[in-house]
CSV table of C-alpha atoms and ligand atoms in Angstrom, one decimal:
chain,number,residue,atom,x,y,z
E,1,MET,CA,180.4,-41.5,-362.1
E,2,SER,CA,180.1,-37.7,-361.8
E,3,ALA,CA,182.3,-35.6,-364.0
E,4,ILE,CA,183.6,-32.1,-363.5
E,5,PHE,CA,185.7,-29.9,-365.8
E,6,VAL,CA,187.8,-27.3,-364.0
E,7,LEU,CA,188.5,-24.6,-366.5
E,8,ASN,CA,191.0,-21.8,-365.9
E,9,GLY,CA,191.3,-18.7,-368.1
E,10,PRO,CA,193.9,-16.2,-369.1
E,11,ASN,CA,197.1,-15.7,-367.1
E,12,LEU,CA,196.3,-18.3,-364.5
E,13,ASN,CA,199.3,-20.3,-365.8
E,14,LEU,CA,201.4,-17.6,-364.1
E,15,LEU,CA,200.1,-18.5,-360.6
E,16,GLY,CA,202.8,-18.9,-358.0
E,17,ARG,CA,205.3,-16.9,-360.0
E,18,ARG,CA,204.0,-13.3,-359.6
E,19,GLU,CA,201.6,-11.3,-357.4
E,20,PRO,CA,201.6,-13.8,-354.5
E,21,ALA,CA,200.0,-11.1,-352.3
E,22,ILE,CA,196.9,-11.2,-354.4
E,23,TYR,CA,196.8,-14.8,-355.7
E,24,GLY,CA,198.8,-16.8,-353.2
E,25,ALA,CA,202.0,-18.8,-353.6
E,26,ASP,CA,200.5,-22.0,-355.1
E,27,THR,CA,200.9,-22.8,-358.7
E,28,LEU,CA,198.1,-24.1,-360.9
E,29,ASP,CA,199.6,-27.5,-360.7
E,30,ASP,CA,199.4,-27.3,-356.9
E,31,ILE,CA,195.7,-26.4,-357.1
E,32,GLU,CA,195.1,-29.3,-359.6
E,33,ALA,CA,196.7,-31.7,-357.2
E,34,LEU,CA,194.5,-30.5,-354.4
E,35,LEU,CA,191.4,-30.9,-356.4
E,36,ARG,CA,192.4,-34.2,-357.9
E,37,ALA,CA,192.9,-35.7,-354.4
E,38,ARG,CA,189.4,-34.5,-353.4
E,39,ALA,CA,187.9,-35.7,-356.7
E,40,ASP,CA,189.5,-39.2,-356.3
E,41,ALA,CA,188.1,-39.4,-352.8
E,42,GLU,CA,184.6,-38.7,-354.1
E,43,GLY,CA,185.0,-40.9,-357.2
E,44,VAL,CA,184.6,-37.9,-359.5
E,45,ALA,CA,186.2,-37.9,-363.0
E,46,LEU,CA,188.2,-34.6,-363.0
E,47,THR,CA,189.3,-32.7,-366.1
E,48,PHE,CA,191.6,-29.8,-365.3
E,49,ARG,CA,192.6,-27.3,-368.1
E,50,GLN,CA,193.9,-23.8,-368.6
E,51,SER,CA,193.9,-21.6,-371.7
E,52,ASN,CA,194.7,-18.0,-372.6
E,53,VAL,CA,192.4,-18.3,-375.6
E,54,GLU,CA,188.7,-17.5,-375.2
E,55,GLY,CA,187.6,-19.8,-378.0
E,56,GLU,CA,189.4,-22.7,-376.5
E,57,LEU,CA,187.5,-22.2,-373.2
E,58,VAL,CA,184.3,-22.0,-375.2
E,59,GLY,CA,185.0,-25.4,-376.8
E,60,TRP,CA,185.8,-26.9,-373.4
E,61,ILE,CA,182.5,-25.6,-371.9
E,62,HIS,CA,180.7,-27.2,-374.9
E,63,GLU,CA,182.5,-30.5,-374.3
E,64,ALA,CA,181.6,-30.5,-370.6
E,65,GLY,CA,178.0,-29.4,-371.0
E,66,LEU,CA,177.2,-31.7,-373.9
E,67,SER,CA,178.6,-34.7,-372.1
E,68,GLY,CA,176.7,-33.8,-368.9
E,69,ALA,CA,179.7,-32.8,-366.9
E,70,GLY,CA,179.7,-29.9,-364.5
E,71,VAL,CA,181.9,-26.9,-364.9
E,72,LEU,CA,183.9,-25.2,-362.2
E,73,ILE,CA,185.3,-22.1,-363.9
E,74,ASN,CA,187.8,-19.4,-363.1
E,75,ALA,CA,187.6,-17.5,-366.3
E,76,GLY,CA,190.1,-14.9,-365.2
E,77,ALA,CA,189.6,-11.5,-366.8
E,78,TYR,CA,187.2,-13.0,-369.3
E,79,SER,CA,184.7,-13.3,-366.4
E,80,HIS,CA,184.3,-9.5,-366.7
E,81,THR,CA,184.1,-9.2,-370.5
E,82,SER,CA,183.0,-12.4,-372.3
E,83,ILE,CA,179.6,-12.9,-373.7
E,84,ALA,CA,180.9,-15.9,-375.6
E,85,LEU,CA,181.6,-17.8,-372.4
E,86,ARG,CA,178.2,-16.9,-371.1
E,87,ASP,CA,176.6,-18.1,-374.3
E,88,ALA,CA,178.6,-21.3,-374.1
E,89,ILE,CA,177.3,-22.1,-370.6
E,90,THR,CA,173.7,-21.5,-371.6
E,91,GLY,CA,174.0,-23.1,-375.0
E,92,SER,CA,175.6,-26.3,-373.8
E,93,GLY,CA,173.5,-26.5,-370.6
E,94,ALA,CA,176.6,-26.9,-368.5
E,95,THR,CA,175.8,-26.7,-364.8
E,96,SER,CA,178.5,-24.2,-363.7
E,97,VAL,CA,180.0,-22.5,-360.7
E,98,GLU,CA,182.1,-19.4,-361.0
E,99,ILE,CA,185.2,-19.1,-358.8
E,100,HIS,CA,187.9,-16.6,-358.2
E,101,LEU,CA,191.0,-16.7,-356.0
E,102,SER,CA,190.8,-13.1,-355.0
E,103,ASN,CA,187.8,-11.1,-353.7
E,104,VAL,CA,187.0,-9.3,-356.9
E,105,TYR,CA,184.6,-7.0,-355.0
E,106,ALA,CA,187.5,-5.6,-352.9
E,107,ARG,CA,189.4,-4.7,-356.1
E,108,GLU,CA,188.9,-2.4,-359.1
E,109,ASP,CA,185.4,-1.5,-360.2
E,110,PHE,CA,185.8,-3.4,-363.5
E,111,ARG,CA,186.2,-6.6,-361.6
E,112,HIS,CA,182.8,-6.1,-359.9
E,113,LYS,CA,180.9,-7.2,-363.0
E,114,SER,CA,180.7,-10.7,-364.2
E,115,THR,CA,179.1,-11.7,-367.5
E,116,ILE,CA,178.9,-15.3,-366.5
E,117,ALA,CA,177.6,-15.1,-362.9
E,118,PRO,CA,174.0,-14.8,-364.0
E,119,VAL,CA,174.2,-18.1,-365.8
E,120,CYS,CA,176.2,-19.9,-363.1
E,121,ARG,CA,174.5,-21.6,-360.2
E,122,GLY,CA,176.6,-19.6,-357.8
E,123,VAL,CA,179.9,-17.7,-357.3
E,124,ILE,CA,182.7,-18.1,-354.8
E,125,CYS,CA,185.5,-15.7,-354.5
E,126,GLY,CA,188.2,-14.4,-352.2
E,127,PHE,CA,189.4,-17.6,-350.5
E,128,GLY,CA,192.5,-18.3,-352.5
E,129,LYS,CA,192.9,-21.9,-353.5
E,130,ALA,CA,190.1,-22.8,-351.1
E,131,SER,CA,187.7,-21.1,-353.6
E,132,TYR,CA,188.4,-24.1,-355.9
E,133,LEU,CA,187.6,-26.6,-353.1
E,134,LEU,CA,184.5,-24.7,-352.0
E,135,GLY,CA,183.3,-24.5,-355.6
E,136,PHE,CA,183.9,-28.2,-356.0
E,137,GLU,CA,181.8,-29.0,-352.9
E,138,ALA,CA,179.0,-26.7,-354.1
E,139,LEU,CA,179.0,-28.1,-357.6
E,140,LEU,CA,179.1,-31.8,-356.9
E,141,PRO,CA,175.6,-32.2,-355.4
E,142,LEU,CA,174.1,-30.2,-358.3
E,143,LEU,CA,175.2,-33.0,-360.6
E,144,GLY,CA,173.0,-35.5,-358.9
E,145,GLY,CA,170.6,-36.6,-361.7
E,146,ALA,CA,171.4,-37.9,-365.1
E,147,ALA,CA,173.4,-34.8,-365.8
E,148,GLY,CA,177.0,-35.0,-364.5
E,149,LYS,CA,177.1,-38.7,-364.5
E,150,ALA,CA,179.6,-40.0,-367.0
K,1,LIG,O1,190.9,-13.8,-358.6
K,1,LIG,C1,190.8,-14.5,-359.6
K,1,LIG,O2,190.9,-15.7,-359.6
K,1,LIG,C2,190.8,-13.8,-360.9
K,1,LIG,O3,189.9,-14.5,-361.8
K,1,LIG,C3,192.2,-13.7,-361.5
K,1,LIG,C4,192.3,-12.9,-362.8
K,1,LIG,C5,191.6,-11.6,-362.7
K,1,LIG,O4,191.6,-11.0,-364.0
K,1,LIG,C6,190.2,-11.7,-362.2
K,1,LIG,O5,189.7,-10.4,-362.0
K,1,LIG,C7,190.2,-12.4,-360.8
K,1,LIG,C8,193.7,-12.7,-363.2
K,1,LIG,C9,194.5,-14.0,-363.2
K,1,LIG,C10,196.0,-13.6,-363.4
K,1,LIG,O6,196.7,-14.4,-362.6
K,1,LIG,C11,198.0,-14.0,-362.4
K,1,LIG,C12,198.7,-14.7,-361.5
K,1,LIG,C13,200.0,-14.4,-361.2
K,1,LIG,C14,200.6,-13.3,-361.8
K,1,LIG,C15,199.9,-12.6,-362.7
K,1,LIG,C16,198.6,-12.9,-363.0
């Protein structure tokens, strides 16, 4: 069975409560339910987590990568700053896809750079909660071999 960790970074626990014009009205629980329905239909083992702590995200990337699971990651603001997350992806060998709810390229300059994009297989942004579903569809076939099968 393929396994995917969906990892959410800082402040994403606030989704649905503030800034709906940028991030939409759905909560993170709503997004989890959406993905879980899709994962169940595909027979994928889904682990869905959020943390405001960089080191916790690092540990979860290790857990995913070392077990052969893929990583779908919305690292929030850490996407733009974190060398630790980048090193966790390369170090654990986690096949990863970066996602964002908003179109970061239509926003402030500091959101135009990602430290993790070069070590991810691809990046999807700007489609709201659909970014998660599109990322899931992109990641799943990349887990075809021994990697990603739990
Ligand atoms: O568009 C995305 O998904 C982001 O990863 C969201 C991050 C932001 O720092 C990235 O540049 C792009 C911010 C997440 C904060 O989410 C909030 C949700 C509601 C209210 C306040 C913050």
